[in-house]
Amino acid sequence: MRWTNALSILLALSVSFEARCVGAATAPPAPPAPPVVSASVTGPRQTVFDTRNSCEQIDIPDAPARAFRDDRNIVHLIATHYVARAALGPNLNQVKHDCRVVYRSPKDPDPSHFQDNNWLYSFYTEDGRRIAALVHSEYDADEIPKMCATPKDPNNCWWNTVTFAQSLDGGYSFAVPAPPKNLVAAIPYRYVVGNRASAYGYNTPTNIMKIGGFYYALFNDWPYKAQKYGPCVVRTPDVFSPGSWRAWDGKDFTIRFADPYRENVAKPDEHVCEPVLAGAAESLVLHAETGNFISTQYAPDNRFGGPAGFYIQASRDLMHWSKPTLLAKLSELQATDGPGKWTYDYVSLIDPTSTDRNFATVSDHPYMYYVRSDGIHPPYVRVLFRRQVSLHFGG
């Protein structure tokens, strides 16, 4: 596997940053041209989890599928709601949904605690026993009395942060540090009861990936004041230290996320990140053969110049990305599913043949995992599917 390609590029960026910090005159290296990638669906649809077999009504796939192996080499596949469960098995091809709850959201109504409704979104483990998790934390103020001024438009009452959880028992239970030590990333603005700018805040982190001495991920956000729209690259030297993550500012990893409830944020623009690609990244993996990074995205319309569907983008360094390439048309998925009012989301790439404990690598033939929702019986009738795909890098 060619992890060294990705590692050498990211190390070059780190060396360039250090040289500038000590006043060296060394010019930064030219950014690498993004690789050319194409993809196609090659395998039949396979059901991974159908909510007809759920353990309770809210036991639904409501996030991109992620996977890791614990210290007994049991695979945990997680694509869950704010009450989290996993599918378990000896490998990805044989996982079965388990009714044991691994995490339950506290539904804390205080926005300064960053733990109203929490989704376990991404995971990283070195030993399969201690597992770090990045959490998509929603403050769903429309569900909290007197905290939403526009109940007919609850998007205005949707404030998001990224927080931290960890497991010490191989992923069978997760716990969150007491606030504010749970905070990983918040925009430098408090929740506003009378907000009219729609949803805001950092959200839906991708997979965590270790390259060299750092752990990397992409965080998504919505445009709000100083924060531009689009995924940002973040990294940390310690995946178990929530406050240690720093974001890419367009040149270096200098952006420290501020706590708007405990800091006087005089210059908010110094605490927001610089987006590196368009849209919203749903997963992040490394193509083992070429050392190229791949991100998946969902486009419900023609925003990428093509039909609605699932797309991928590729990068050599996480900062410079190719144009979106179509992976699967929604119309083709709908044709396969037959009559119905179907919608699709939460696309990720996972390869059952990956030898990485966190399934961070993929071959030329990974699986595309995605969620289909039934618009006739919303919101709890869903299916997590997977289909094998083929990837090709042409440059």
XYZ file of C-alpha atoms in Angstrom, residues 130-392:
263
model
C -9.877 2.499 23.494
C -11.836 4.257 20.777
C -12.111 7.976 20.095
C -15.273 9.290 18.472
C -16.156 12.588 16.857
C -19.767 13.458 17.545
C -22.252 15.431 15.472
C -24.019 17.427 18.194
C -27.310 19.141 17.399
C -29.013 21.741 19.480
C -32.565 21.094 18.259
C -34.172 24.151 19.805
C -37.543 23.560 18.144
C -37.958 20.694 20.626
C -37.124 22.914 23.631
C -39.782 25.294 25.061
C -39.187 29.011 24.362
C -35.901 28.384 22.530
C -37.200 28.571 18.936
C -38.705 31.799 17.574
C -39.705 30.269 14.214
C -41.381 26.905 14.929
C -42.720 26.796 11.360
C -39.130 26.945 10.118
C -37.131 24.799 12.557
C -33.975 25.126 10.443
C -33.460 28.517 12.101
C -33.368 26.684 15.439
C -30.725 24.145 14.448
C -27.290 24.955 15.923
C -24.466 22.464 15.613
C -21.110 21.636 17.150
C -18.617 18.786 16.907
C -17.904 17.109 20.230
C -15.996 14.129 21.623
C -16.832 10.730 23.064
C -14.747 7.690 23.848
C -15.100 3.999 24.550
C -12.860 2.052 26.910
C -14.427 -1.350 26.268
C -13.936 -1.917 22.542
C -16.921 0.112 21.343
C -19.690 -1.514 23.402
C -20.313 1.709 25.317
C -19.321 5.351 24.809
C -19.085 8.185 27.333
C -18.748 11.955 26.949
C -16.597 14.236 29.145
C -18.441 16.789 31.260
C -18.968 20.103 29.426
C -17.082 22.071 28.294
C -14.351 19.430 28.002
C -16.480 17.609 25.430
C -16.181 20.447 22.875
C -14.099 19.885 19.742
C -15.363 22.635 17.430
C -17.958 25.398 17.621
C -18.403 28.451 15.480
C -17.482 31.588 17.493
C -21.127 32.610 17.902
C -23.676 31.530 20.473
C -27.048 30.050 19.653
C -29.556 32.828 18.859
C -33.199 32.203 19.706
C -34.357 34.625 17.018
C -32.009 33.401 14.288
C -33.341 33.794 10.725
C -30.262 32.598 8.803
C -31.151 28.863 8.800
C -28.979 26.105 10.294
C -25.480 27.022 11.446
C -22.423 25.529 13.092
C -19.867 22.756 12.496
C -21.347 19.341 11.829
C -21.089 15.814 10.372
C -17.355 15.043 10.660
C -15.891 12.480 8.279
C -13.770 9.463 9.157
C -10.635 10.109 11.192
C -7.380 9.193 9.431
C -3.871 9.011 10.874
C -1.038 10.229 8.630
C 2.379 10.502 10.229
C 2.093 12.068 13.679
C -1.333 13.670 13.123
C -4.953 12.612 12.883
C -7.005 14.267 10.122
C -10.689 14.690 9.307
C -13.049 16.979 7.415
C -15.689 19.021 9.248
C -18.721 20.402 7.435
C -20.478 23.697 8.126
C -23.129 26.061 6.871
C -22.445 29.701 5.899
C -22.922 32.000 8.857
C -21.298 35.411 9.378
C -17.496 34.905 9.127
C -17.763 31.161 8.426
C -17.866 30.235 4.726
C -19.735 27.186 3.450
C -17.898 23.935 2.751
C -15.801 21.177 4.356
C -12.683 22.198 6.286
C -9.556 20.125 6.988
C -8.741 19.671 10.666
C -6.009 17.799 12.477
C -4.732 16.968 15.952
C -1.641 15.321 17.442
C -3.847 13.610 20.054
C -7.159 12.128 18.957
C -8.213 11.753 22.610
C -7.747 15.476 23.371
C -10.933 17.298 22.249
C -9.455 20.803 22.459
C -6.345 20.021 20.432
C -7.905 20.036 16.959
C -6.733 22.838 14.645
C -8.160 23.828 11.281
C -6.519 24.714 7.977
C -6.644 28.477 7.342
C -5.700 28.272 3.662
C -1.969 28.063 4.398
C -1.403 26.362 7.748
C -3.173 24.551 10.588
C -3.475 27.619 12.800
C -7.197 27.956 13.501
C -8.186 27.266 17.093
C -11.897 26.730 17.639
C -13.365 29.044 20.291
C -15.980 28.345 22.942
C -18.502 31.180 22.450
C -19.987 30.612 25.909
C -16.766 30.804 27.884
C -14.607 33.145 25.817
C -14.898 36.759 24.819
C -14.398 36.210 21.089
C -13.238 39.651 19.986
C -12.185 38.531 16.484
C -14.515 35.770 15.262
C -12.796 35.589 11.862
C -9.708 34.182 13.628
C -11.703 31.172 14.826
C -13.361 29.965 11.629
C -11.902 27.545 9.105
C -11.249 27.828 5.364
C -13.282 25.398 3.205
C -11.285 23.218 0.818
C -14.031 21.864 -1.456
C -17.616 22.497 -2.459
C -20.624 20.753 -0.974
C -20.523 18.579 2.145
C -18.116 15.671 2.631
C -19.729 12.529 4.013
C -16.749 10.176 4.233
C -12.966 10.193 3.837
C -10.802 7.201 2.879
C -7.391 6.539 1.365
C -6.987 4.606 -1.879
C -4.312 2.126 -0.836
C -2.712 1.589 -4.243
C -2.203 5.247 -5.217
C -2.158 7.037 -1.843
C -4.945 9.362 -2.993
C -7.665 10.539 -0.641
C -11.324 10.104 -1.620
C -14.322 11.987 -0.268
C -17.955 11.076 -0.937
C -20.744 13.597 -1.352
C -24.470 13.671 -1.955
C -25.947 16.118 -4.479
C -29.761 16.269 -4.438
C -29.750 18.430 -7.575
C -27.459 19.518 -10.429
C -25.167 21.646 -8.232
C -22.109 19.801 -9.582
C -23.141 20.227 -13.210
C -24.451 16.692 -13.524
C -27.517 14.743 -12.407
C -28.589 14.338 -8.804
C -26.686 11.521 -7.164
C -23.674 10.421 -5.184
C -20.308 11.909 -6.131
C -16.673 11.445 -5.221
C -13.720 13.812 -5.210
C -10.020 12.972 -4.937
C -6.969 14.710 -3.462
C -3.282 14.072 -2.913
C -2.983 16.299 0.159
C -6.504 16.916 1.610
C -6.362 20.616 0.658
C -6.618 20.519 -3.145
C -9.450 18.447 -4.597
C -10.597 17.272 -8.000
C -13.918 18.264 -9.489
C -16.841 16.076 -8.351
C -17.191 12.841 -10.328
C -20.500 10.991 -10.515
C -20.588 7.701 -8.628
C -24.290 6.814 -8.875
C -27.329 8.606 -10.309
C -30.341 8.869 -8.021
C -32.550 8.008 -10.993
C -30.716 4.699 -11.392
C -31.083 3.893 -7.707
C -34.785 4.728 -7.900
C -35.188 2.508 -10.950
C -33.622 -0.367 -9.039
C -35.916 0.205 -6.059
C -39.114 0.377 -8.093
C -42.270 2.400 -7.368
C -42.172 4.543 -4.261
C -41.301 7.939 -2.913
C -37.629 7.280 -2.241
C -34.939 9.674 -1.079
C -31.250 8.884 -0.580
C -28.385 10.170 1.554
C -25.466 9.246 3.837
C -23.037 7.790 1.317
C -19.693 6.333 2.393
C -17.076 3.983 0.991
C -15.992 0.963 3.035
C -13.885 -1.951 1.830
C -14.345 -5.342 3.533
C -10.846 -6.327 2.382
C -9.149 -3.440 4.204
C -6.579 -4.614 6.734
C -6.713 -1.285 8.560
C -8.438 -1.519 11.943
C -10.455 1.633 11.135
C -11.248 0.666 7.528
C -9.462 3.848 6.457
C -8.180 2.300 3.214
C -9.981 1.071 0.118
C -8.987 -0.959 -2.930
C -10.260 -0.477 -6.481
C -13.472 -2.286 -5.528
C -14.938 -1.014 -2.235
C -18.623 -0.890 -1.338
C -20.805 2.196 -1.477
C -22.977 2.273 1.648
C -26.042 4.532 1.548
C -29.433 5.078 3.167
C -32.797 5.012 1.414
C -35.723 6.716 3.153
C -39.407 6.093 2.418
C -41.158 9.421 1.814
C -44.573 7.774 2.069
C -43.862 6.614 5.620
C -41.424 9.207 7.022
C -39.195 9.442 8.935
C -38.639 6.010 10.444
C -38.870 3.634 7.469
C -35.350 3.337 6.097
C -32.875 0.824 4.713
C -29.083 0.837 4.805
C -27.899 -0.645 1.504
C -24.523 -1.316 -0.029
C -23.350 -1.886 -3.602
C -19.872 -2.688 -4.846
C -18.233 -0.002 -6.968
C -15.175 0.294 -9.167
C -12.636 3.126 -8.849
C -10.107 4.192 -11.456
